[in-house]
Tab-separated table of C-alpha atoms in Angstrom:
chain	number	residue	atom	x	y	z
A	16	LEU	CA	48.892	-8.730	-73.470
A	17	ALA	CA	49.406	-4.979	-75.361
A	18	LYS	CA	52.981	-4.182	-75.645
A	19	THR	CA	54.257	-0.803	-74.842
A	20	THR	CA	57.082	1.735	-75.782
A	21	GLN	CA	58.090	4.920	-74.541
A	22	PRO	CA	61.426	7.061	-74.259
A	23	ILE	CA	64.400	5.768	-72.328
A	24	SER	CA	64.945	8.903	-70.628
A	25	MET	CA	63.792	12.491	-70.402
A	26	ASP	CA	65.300	15.548	-69.116
A	27	SER	CA	63.563	18.698	-67.403
A	28	TYR	CA	63.880	21.648	-65.311
A	29	GLU	CA	62.271	22.131	-62.061
A	30	GLY	CA	58.599	24.381	-62.420
A	31	GLN	CA	57.934	22.659	-66.146
A	32	GLU	CA	55.322	20.077	-66.918
A	33	VAL	CA	56.397	17.107	-68.267
A	34	ASN	CA	54.555	15.224	-70.670
A	35	ILE	CA	55.851	11.232	-71.202
A	36	THR	CA	54.093	9.218	-73.860
A	37	CYS	CA	53.448	5.550	-74.543
A	38	SER	CA	52.642	3.434	-77.363
A	39	HIS	CA	50.237	1.072	-77.310
A	40	ASN	CA	49.257	-0.130	-80.888
A	41	ASN	CA	47.978	-3.418	-79.683
A	42	ILE	CA	45.819	-2.625	-77.308
A	43	ALA	CA	42.600	-4.646	-76.642
A	44	THR	CA	39.120	-2.965	-75.955
A	45	ASN	CA	39.237	-4.187	-72.438
A	46	ASP	CA	42.495	-2.634	-71.494
A	47	TYR	CA	43.298	-0.370	-69.561
A	48	ILE	CA	46.094	1.953	-69.115
A	49	THR	CA	48.642	2.070	-66.129
A	50	TRP	CA	51.312	4.282	-64.786
A	51	TYR	CA	53.659	3.653	-62.093
A	52	GLN	CA	56.403	5.780	-60.828
A	53	GLN	CA	59.380	4.618	-59.201
A	54	PHE	CA	62.341	6.191	-56.842
A	55	PRO	CA	65.604	4.819	-56.426
A	56	SER	CA	65.697	2.211	-53.357
A	57	GLN	CA	62.135	2.055	-53.678
A	58	GLY	CA	59.252	-0.289	-54.827
A	59	PRO	CA	57.096	1.330	-57.467
A	60	ARG	CA	54.402	2.965	-56.717
A	61	PHE	CA	51.071	3.590	-58.195
A	62	ILE	CA	49.955	7.128	-60.066
A	63	ILE	CA	47.177	6.901	-62.051
A	64	GLN	CA	45.239	4.997	-64.199
A	65	GLY	CA	42.572	5.266	-67.858
A	66	TYR	CA	40.575	3.949	-69.856
A	67	LYS	CA	39.775	6.837	-72.441
A	68	THR	CA	39.707	10.728	-72.995
A	69	LYS	CA	41.188	12.338	-69.568
A	70	VAL	CA	41.756	11.377	-66.154
A	71	THR	CA	43.297	13.677	-63.639
A	72	ASN	CA	44.482	13.144	-59.836
A	73	GLU	CA	46.066	15.355	-57.445
A	74	VAL	CA	49.220	14.090	-58.771
A	75	ALA	CA	49.448	14.098	-62.555
A	76	SER	CA	46.859	13.977	-65.668
A	77	LEU	CA	46.303	10.737	-68.022
A	78	PHE	CA	45.277	11.868	-71.972
A	79	ILE	CA	44.122	9.450	-73.805
A	80	PRO	CA	43.133	9.313	-77.336
A	81	ALA	CA	40.055	8.219	-79.064
A	82	ASP	CA	42.305	5.610	-80.906
A	83	ARG	CA	43.919	4.522	-77.127
A	84	LYS	CA	46.830	3.726	-79.592
A	85	SER	CA	49.307	5.713	-77.084
A	86	SER	CA	48.594	7.804	-73.530
A	87	THR	CA	50.944	10.625	-72.307
A	88	LEU	CA	51.279	11.090	-69.055
A	89	SER	CA	51.523	14.402	-67.680
A	90	LEU	CA	53.002	15.617	-64.458
A	91	PRO	CA	52.250	19.868	-63.643
A	92	ARG	CA	55.248	21.862	-62.670
A	93	VAL	CA	57.851	19.230	-61.629
A	94	SER	CA	60.183	19.456	-58.720
A	95	LEU	CA	63.768	17.878	-57.942
A	96	SER	CA	61.754	15.070	-56.001
A	97	ASP	CA	59.457	13.876	-59.237
A	98	THR	CA	63.122	12.402	-60.321
A	99	ALA	CA	61.972	9.161	-60.780
A	100	VAL	CA	61.344	6.151	-63.495
A	101	TYR	CA	58.124	6.096	-64.875
A	102	TYR	CA	56.570	3.107	-66.170
A	103	CYS	CA	53.138	2.906	-68.368
A	104	LEU	CA	51.369	-0.910	-68.113
A	105	VAL	CA	48.291	-1.563	-70.064
A	106	GLY	CA	46.511	-4.980	-69.263
A	107	PRO	CA	42.521	-5.831	-69.208
A	108	TYR	CA	40.723	-4.840	-66.040
A	109	ASN	CA	40.168	-8.233	-64.413
A	110	ASN	CA	43.477	-9.352	-64.796
A	111	ASN	CA	46.337	-8.343	-62.553
A	112	ASP	CA	49.214	-9.043	-64.438
A	113	MET	CA	51.258	-6.278	-64.850
A	114	ARG	CA	54.055	-6.754	-67.430
A	115	PHE	CA	56.840	-3.800	-66.727
A	116	GLY	CA	59.302	-2.490	-69.292
A	117	ALA	CA	62.476	-0.989	-68.960
A	118	GLY	CA	60.624	2.968	-68.477
A	119	THR	CA	60.824	6.067	-68.709
A	120	ARG	CA	63.870	7.803	-66.481
A	121	LEU	CA	62.791	11.185	-66.025
A	122	THR	CA	65.667	13.659	-64.277
A	123	VAL	CA	64.818	16.719	-63.006
A	124	LYS	CA	67.077	19.575	-63.040
A	125	PRO	CA	67.714	22.900	-60.701
B	68	GLU	CA	48.095	2.446	-42.843
B	69	ALA	CA	51.057	0.017	-42.436
B	70	GLY	CA	52.741	-0.601	-45.877
B	71	VAL	CA	54.346	-3.665	-47.356
B	72	ALA	CA	56.885	-5.420	-44.782
B	73	GLN	CA	59.535	-7.122	-45.944
B	74	SER	CA	62.652	-8.277	-44.661
B	75	PRO	CA	66.000	-8.642	-44.835
B	76	ARG	CA	66.616	-5.593	-46.659
B	77	TYR	CA	69.931	-6.620	-48.304
B	78	LYS	CA	71.139	-9.633	-48.137
B	79	ILE	CA	74.726	-11.241	-49.883
B	80	ILE	CA	75.435	-14.803	-50.488
B	81	GLU	CA	77.822	-17.222	-52.407
B	82	LYS	CA	76.703	-19.050	-55.345
B	83	ARG	CA	75.076	-22.372	-54.835
B	84	GLN	CA	74.142	-21.198	-51.266
B	85	SER	CA	70.240	-20.829	-50.372
B	86	VAL	CA	68.714	-17.635	-48.863
B	87	ALA	CA	64.961	-16.477	-48.203
B	88	PHE	CA	62.781	-13.338	-48.003
B	89	TRP	CA	60.032	-12.726	-46.168
B	90	CYS	CA	57.005	-10.752	-47.033
B	91	ASN	CA	54.326	-8.958	-44.910
B	92	PRO	CA	51.322	-7.945	-47.103
B	93	ILE	CA	49.444	-4.964	-46.053
B	94	SER	CA	46.473	-6.200	-43.742
B	95	GLY	CA	43.201	-7.248	-45.619
B	96	HIS	CA	44.581	-7.721	-49.192
B	97	ALA	CA	43.512	-11.203	-50.407
B	98	THR	CA	46.582	-10.623	-53.382
B	99	LEU	CA	50.217	-11.186	-52.913
B	100	TYR	CA	53.150	-10.744	-55.504
B	101	TRP	CA	56.550	-11.560	-55.883
B	102	TYR	CA	58.467	-9.593	-58.318
B	103	GLN	CA	62.302	-9.236	-59.442
B	104	GLN	CA	63.730	-6.240	-60.673
B	105	ILE	CA	67.769	-6.795	-61.913
B	106	LEU	CA	69.821	-3.175	-62.307
B	107	GLY	CA	68.117	-1.020	-65.427
B	108	GLN	CA	64.971	-3.280	-65.624
B	109	GLY	CA	61.529	-3.347	-64.715
B	110	PRO	CA	59.624	-5.535	-62.343
B	111	LYS	CA	59.771	-8.761	-63.587
B	112	LEU	CA	56.436	-10.950	-62.142
B	113	LEU	CA	57.406	-14.106	-60.444
B	114	ILE	CA	54.410	-15.337	-58.496
B	115	GLN	CA	50.735	-14.079	-57.775
B	116	PHE	CA	48.907	-15.549	-54.845
B	117	GLN	CA	45.040	-15.117	-54.156
B	118	ASN	CA	44.828	-15.742	-50.577
B	119	ASN	CA	47.073	-18.987	-50.152
B	120	GLY	CA	46.311	-20.198	-53.573
B	121	VAL	CA	48.933	-19.555	-56.828
B	122	VAL	CA	47.231	-17.646	-59.589
B	123	ASP	CA	50.251	-17.026	-61.570
B	124	ASP	CA	53.568	-19.037	-61.679
B	125	SER	CA	54.657	-19.044	-65.153
B	126	GLN	CA	57.893	-16.723	-64.743
B	127	LEU	CA	59.170	-18.200	-61.898
B	128	PRO	CA	62.467	-20.754	-62.131
B	129	LYS	CA	60.982	-23.614	-60.794
B	130	ASP	CA	64.296	-25.977	-60.312
B	131	ARG	CA	65.396	-23.411	-57.690
B	132	PHE	CA	62.926	-20.832	-56.827
B	133	SER	CA	60.048	-21.933	-54.070
B	134	ALA	CA	57.508	-19.916	-52.716
B	135	GLU	CA	54.724	-20.067	-50.483
B	136	ARG	CA	51.597	-18.104	-48.165
B	137	LEU	CA	51.003	-19.921	-45.473
B	138	LYS	CA	47.337	-18.776	-43.942
B	139	GLY	CA	46.517	-16.651	-46.857
B	140	VAL	CA	48.752	-13.556	-45.019
B	141	ASP	CA	52.632	-13.487	-44.765
B	142	SER	CA	54.471	-15.208	-47.683
B	143	THR	CA	58.568	-16.511	-48.025
B	144	LEU	CA	60.468	-16.764	-51.713
B	145	LYS	CA	63.448	-18.981	-51.354
B	146	ILE	CA	66.416	-19.926	-53.808
B	147	GLN	CA	67.786	-22.818	-53.646
B	148	PRO	CA	70.743	-22.807	-54.769
B	149	ALA	CA	71.299	-19.595	-55.987
B	150	LYS	CA	73.001	-18.297	-58.865
B	151	LEU	CA	75.215	-15.381	-60.017
B	152	GLU	CA	72.313	-14.153	-62.292
B	153	ASP	CA	70.093	-14.008	-59.032
B	154	SER	CA	71.498	-10.660	-57.918
B	155	ALA	CA	68.299	-8.537	-58.253
B	156	VAL	CA	65.871	-6.198	-56.252
B	157	TYR	CA	62.981	-9.061	-54.766
B	158	LEU	CA	59.974	-7.263	-54.380
B	159	CYS	CA	56.657	-8.188	-52.962
B	160	ALA	CA	53.559	-6.432	-53.609
B	161	SER	CA	49.692	-7.075	-52.470
B	162	SER	CA	46.454	-5.565	-53.227
B	163	LEU	CA	42.689	-6.223	-52.209
B	164	GLY	CA	41.950	-8.359	-55.301
B	165	SER	CA	42.708	-9.920	-58.452
B	166	GLY	CA	41.427	-7.721	-61.179
B	167	ARG	CA	43.551	-4.446	-62.184
B	168	GLU	CA	43.545	-2.909	-59.089
B	169	THR	CA	46.243	-0.668	-57.455
B	170	GLN	CA	49.259	-2.722	-55.663
B	171	TYR	CA	51.553	-1.361	-52.823
B	172	PHE	CA	54.760	-2.500	-52.611
B	173	GLY	CA	56.962	-2.580	-50.548
B	174	PRO	CA	60.738	-1.565	-50.322
B	175	GLY	CA	62.230	-4.779	-51.581
B	176	THR	CA	65.424	-7.275	-50.399
B	177	ARG	CA	68.439	-6.368	-52.531
B	178	LEU	CA	70.333	-9.679	-53.028
B	179	LEU	CA	73.779	-10.228	-54.486
B	180	VAL	CA	75.504	-13.220	-55.027
B	181	LEU	CA	79.169	-13.889	-55.032
Protein backbone atom coordinates (compact mmCIF):
# COMPACT_ATOMS: atom_id res chain seq x y z
CA LEU A 1 0.00 0.00 0.00
CA ALA A 2 1.28 3.44 -0.94
CA LYS A 3 2.52 5.65 1.88
CA THR A 4 0.71 8.96 2.24
CA THR A 5 1.88 12.27 3.71
CA GLN A 6 -0.46 15.08 4.72
CA PRO A 7 -0.15 18.13 7.01
CA ILE A 8 -0.68 17.41 10.68
CA SER A 9 -2.96 20.39 11.19
CA MET A 10 -4.60 23.33 9.43
CA ASP A 11 -6.58 26.33 10.58
CA SER A 12 -9.26 28.17 8.63
CA TYR A 13 -12.14 30.58 9.12
CA GLU A 14 -15.80 30.15 8.44
CA GLY A 15 -16.75 30.77 4.82
CA GLN A 16 -13.29 30.09 3.41
CA GLU A 17 -12.35 27.35 0.98
CA VAL A 18 -9.98 24.79 2.47
CA ASN A 19 -7.58 22.67 0.45
CA ILE A 20 -5.83 19.72 2.07
CA THR A 21 -3.07 18.14 0.01
CA CYS A 22 -1.92 14.55 0.34
CA SER A 23 1.32 13.24 -1.16
CA HIS A 24 1.50 9.65 -2.39
CA ASN A 25 4.62 9.37 -4.52
CA ASN A 26 4.52 5.56 -4.71
CA ILE A 27 0.93 5.27 -5.89
CA ALA A 28 0.36 2.20 -8.06
CA THR A 29 -1.50 2.05 -11.37
CA ASN A 30 -4.55 0.37 -9.85
CA ASP A 31 -4.67 2.48 -6.68
CA TYR A 32 -7.58 4.74 -5.81
CA ILE A 33 -7.51 7.75 -3.50
CA THR A 34 -10.09 7.90 -0.72
CA TRP A 35 -10.77 10.55 1.91
CA TYR A 36 -12.51 10.05 5.24
CA GLN A 37 -13.59 12.58 7.86
CA GLN A 38 -13.69 11.94 11.60
CA PHE A 39 -15.43 14.09 14.19
CA PRO A 40 -14.52 13.76 17.89
CA SER A 41 -16.07 10.71 19.56
CA GLN A 42 -17.31 9.33 16.24
CA GLY A 43 -16.07 6.80 13.71
CA PRO A 44 -14.66 7.99 10.36
CA ARG A 45 -17.07 8.86 7.60
CA PHE A 46 -16.46 8.49 3.84
CA ILE A 47 -16.19 11.80 1.98
CA ILE A 48 -14.99 11.15 -1.55
CA GLN A 49 -13.00 8.77 -3.73
CA GLY A 50 -11.29 9.19 -7.09
CA TYR A 51 -8.77 7.81 -9.55
CA LYS A 52 -7.78 10.75 -11.76
CA THR A 53 -8.62 14.34 -12.72
CA LYS A 54 -11.52 15.70 -10.68
CA VAL A 55 -14.37 14.25 -8.66
CA THR A 56 -17.08 16.34 -7.06
CA ASN A 57 -19.97 15.49 -4.77
CA GLU A 58 -22.26 17.46 -2.51
CA VAL A 59 -19.64 17.66 0.23
CA ALA A 60 -16.25 18.15 -1.43
CA SER A 61 -14.11 18.05 -4.55
CA LEU A 62 -11.06 15.92 -5.14
CA PHE A 63 -8.37 17.09 -7.53
CA ILE A 64 -5.83 14.60 -8.85
CA PRO A 65 -3.05 15.74 -11.22
CA ALA A 66 -1.99 13.67 -14.20
CA ASP A 67 0.98 12.05 -12.42
CA ARG A 68 -1.31 11.10 -9.48
CA LYS A 69 1.53 11.56 -7.00
CA SER A 70 -0.60 13.89 -4.93
CA SER A 71 -4.24 14.79 -4.45
CA THR A 72 -6.11 17.74 -2.99
CA LEU A 73 -9.32 17.60 -1.02
CA SER A 74 -11.23 20.86 -1.41
CA LEU A 75 -13.95 21.90 1.04
CA PRO A 76 -15.93 24.91 -0.18
CA ARG A 77 -17.05 27.56 2.32
CA VAL A 78 -16.27 25.68 5.52
CA SER A 79 -18.31 26.09 8.67
CA LEU A 80 -17.50 25.41 12.32
CA SER A 81 -19.02 21.93 11.92
CA ASP A 82 -16.29 21.00 9.43
CA THR A 83 -13.79 20.94 12.29
CA ALA A 84 -12.55 17.34 12.17
CA VAL A 85 -9.64 15.08 11.24
CA TYR A 86 -9.35 14.29 7.54
CA TYR A 87 -7.63 11.12 6.36
CA CYS A 88 -6.18 10.41 2.93
CA LEU A 89 -5.92 6.73 1.99
CA VAL A 90 -4.51 5.07 -1.11
CA GLY A 91 -5.06 1.49 -2.19
CA PRO A 92 -6.23 -0.83 -4.97
CA TYR A 93 -9.88 -0.98 -5.92
CA ASN A 94 -10.15 -4.70 -5.25
CA ASN A 95 -8.75 -4.40 -1.74
CA ASN A 96 -10.45 -2.71 1.16
CA ASP A 97 -7.39 -2.83 3.39
CA MET A 98 -7.25 0.80 4.49
CA ARG A 99 -4.18 2.03 6.35
CA PHE A 100 -5.03 5.26 8.16
CA GLY A 101 -2.24 7.68 8.97
CA ALA A 102 -2.53 10.40 11.61
CA GLY A 103 -4.62 12.54 9.27
CA THR A 104 -4.96 16.34 9.10
CA ARG A 105 -6.66 18.05 11.99
CA LEU A 106 -8.69 20.94 10.53
CA THR A 107 -9.87 23.64 12.90
CA VAL A 108 -12.42 26.12 11.60
CA LYS A 109 -12.62 29.34 13.57
CA PRO A 110 -15.48 31.86 13.68
CA GLU B 1 -31.29 2.67 7.31
CA ALA B 2 -29.82 1.75 10.70
CA GLY B 3 -26.10 2.27 11.10
CA VAL B 4 -23.44 0.08 12.66
CA ALA B 5 -24.24 -0.57 16.29
CA GLN B 6 -21.64 -1.15 18.98
CA SER B 7 -21.80 -1.85 22.68
CA PRO B 8 -20.81 -0.96 25.25
CA ARG B 9 -19.88 2.64 24.49
CA TYR B 10 -17.48 2.86 27.42
CA LYS B 11 -15.63 0.30 29.50
CA ILE B 12 -13.15 0.64 32.35
CA ILE B 13 -11.25 -2.43 33.52
CA GLU B 14 -8.08 -3.26 35.38
CA LYS B 15 -5.09 -4.76 33.67
CA ARG B 16 -5.16 -8.55 33.33
CA GLN B 17 -8.96 -8.55 33.24
CA SER B 18 -10.98 -9.65 30.22
CA VAL B 19 -13.32 -7.56 28.11
CA ALA B 20 -15.58 -8.13 25.12
CA PHE B 21 -17.05 -5.76 22.57
CA TRP B 22 -20.05 -6.39 20.37
CA CYS B 23 -20.84 -5.13 16.87
CA ASN B 24 -23.93 -5.37 14.70
CA PRO B 25 -23.17 -4.29 11.12
CA ILE B 26 -25.53 -2.72 8.61
CA SER B 27 -28.00 -5.30 7.33
CA GLY B 28 -26.75 -7.03 4.20
CA HIS B 29 -23.13 -5.99 4.60
CA ALA B 30 -20.91 -8.98 3.98
CA THR B 31 -17.67 -7.47 5.21
CA LEU B 32 -16.98 -6.47 8.81
CA TYR B 33 -13.88 -4.80 10.24
CA TRP B 34 -12.51 -4.15 13.71
CA TYR B 35 -10.13 -1.22 14.19
CA GLN B 36 -8.15 0.02 17.17
CA GLN B 37 -7.68 3.77 17.47
CA ILE B 38 -5.21 5.03 20.04
CA LEU B 39 -5.55 8.68 21.07
CA GLY B 40 -3.99 10.99 18.49
CA GLN B 41 -3.56 8.27 15.86
CA GLY B 42 -5.59 7.02 12.93
CA PRO B 43 -7.54 3.76 13.16
CA LYS B 44 -5.51 0.56 12.80
CA LEU B 45 -7.15 -2.48 11.22
CA LEU B 46 -7.18 -5.47 13.56
CA ILE B 47 -9.25 -7.97 11.64
CA GLN B 48 -11.46 -8.19 8.55
CA PHE B 49 -14.26 -10.72 8.03
CA GLN B 50 -15.95 -11.62 4.77
CA ASN B 51 -19.23 -13.19 5.86
CA ASN B 52 -18.05 -15.45 8.71
CA GLY B 53 -14.55 -16.09 7.38
CA VAL B 54 -11.39 -14.17 8.28
CA VAL B 55 -9.84 -12.26 5.36
CA ASP B 56 -7.06 -10.45 7.19
CA ASP B 57 -5.93 -10.69 10.82
CA SER B 58 -2.27 -9.87 10.28
CA GLN B 59 -2.33 -6.97 12.75
CA LEU B 60 -4.34 -8.73 15.46
CA PRO B 61 -2.26 -9.53 18.59
CA LYS B 62 -3.40 -13.12 18.67
CA ASP B 63 -1.86 -13.90 22.06
CA ARG B 64 -4.50 -11.76 23.72
CA PHE B 65 -7.05 -10.65 21.13
CA SER B 66 -9.68 -12.85 19.50
CA ALA B 67 -12.67 -12.15 17.30
CA GLU B 68 -15.49 -14.11 15.83
CA ARG B 69 -18.39 -13.48 13.52
CA LEU B 70 -20.92 -16.21 14.01
CA LYS B 71 -23.47 -16.72 11.21
CA GLY B 72 -21.86 -13.90 9.25
CA VAL B 73 -23.73 -11.11 11.02
CA ASP B 74 -22.83 -9.91 14.54
CA SER B 75 -19.26 -9.95 15.72
CA THR B 76 -17.48 -10.01 19.07
CA LEU B 77 -13.94 -8.81 19.80
CA LYS B 78 -12.34 -10.05 23.01
CA ILE B 79 -9.21 -9.05 24.89
CA GLN B 80 -7.84 -11.48 27.46
CA PRO B 81 -5.87 -10.44 29.46
CA ALA B 82 -5.91 -6.68 28.92
CA LYS B 83 -2.78 -4.54 29.15
CA LEU B 84 -2.45 -0.83 29.83
CA GLU B 85 -1.52 -0.21 26.18
CA ASP B 86 -4.86 -1.62 25.06
CA SER B 87 -6.53 1.60 26.18
CA ALA B 88 -8.07 2.90 22.96
CA VAL B 89 -11.29 3.26 21.01
CA TYR B 90 -12.38 0.07 19.27
CA LEU B 91 -14.24 0.80 16.07
CA CYS B 92 -16.37 -1.60 14.09
CA ALA B 93 -17.12 -0.95 10.42
CA SER B 94 -18.97 -2.76 7.66
CA SER B 95 -19.17 -2.61 3.89
CA LEU B 96 -21.22 -4.32 1.20
CA GLY B 97 -18.29 -6.18 -0.30
CA SER B 98 -14.55 -6.58 0.08
CA GLY B 99 -13.45 -4.24 -2.68
CA ARG B 100 -12.64 -0.59 -2.12
CA GLU B 101 -16.17 0.22 -1.09
CA THR B 102 -17.39 2.70 1.44
CA GLN B 103 -16.87 1.51 4.98
CA TYR B 104 -19.52 2.58 7.48
CA PHE B 105 -18.21 2.98 11.00
CA GLY B 106 -19.96 2.59 14.30
CA PRO B 107 -19.54 5.05 17.21
CA GLY B 108 -16.84 2.91 18.83
CA THR B 109 -16.21 1.54 22.30
CA ARG B 110 -13.84 3.56 24.45
CA LEU B 111 -11.73 1.24 26.63
CA LEU B 112 -9.66 2.39 29.58
CA VAL B 113 -7.34 -0.14 31.19
CA LEU B 114 -6.12 0.85 34.66
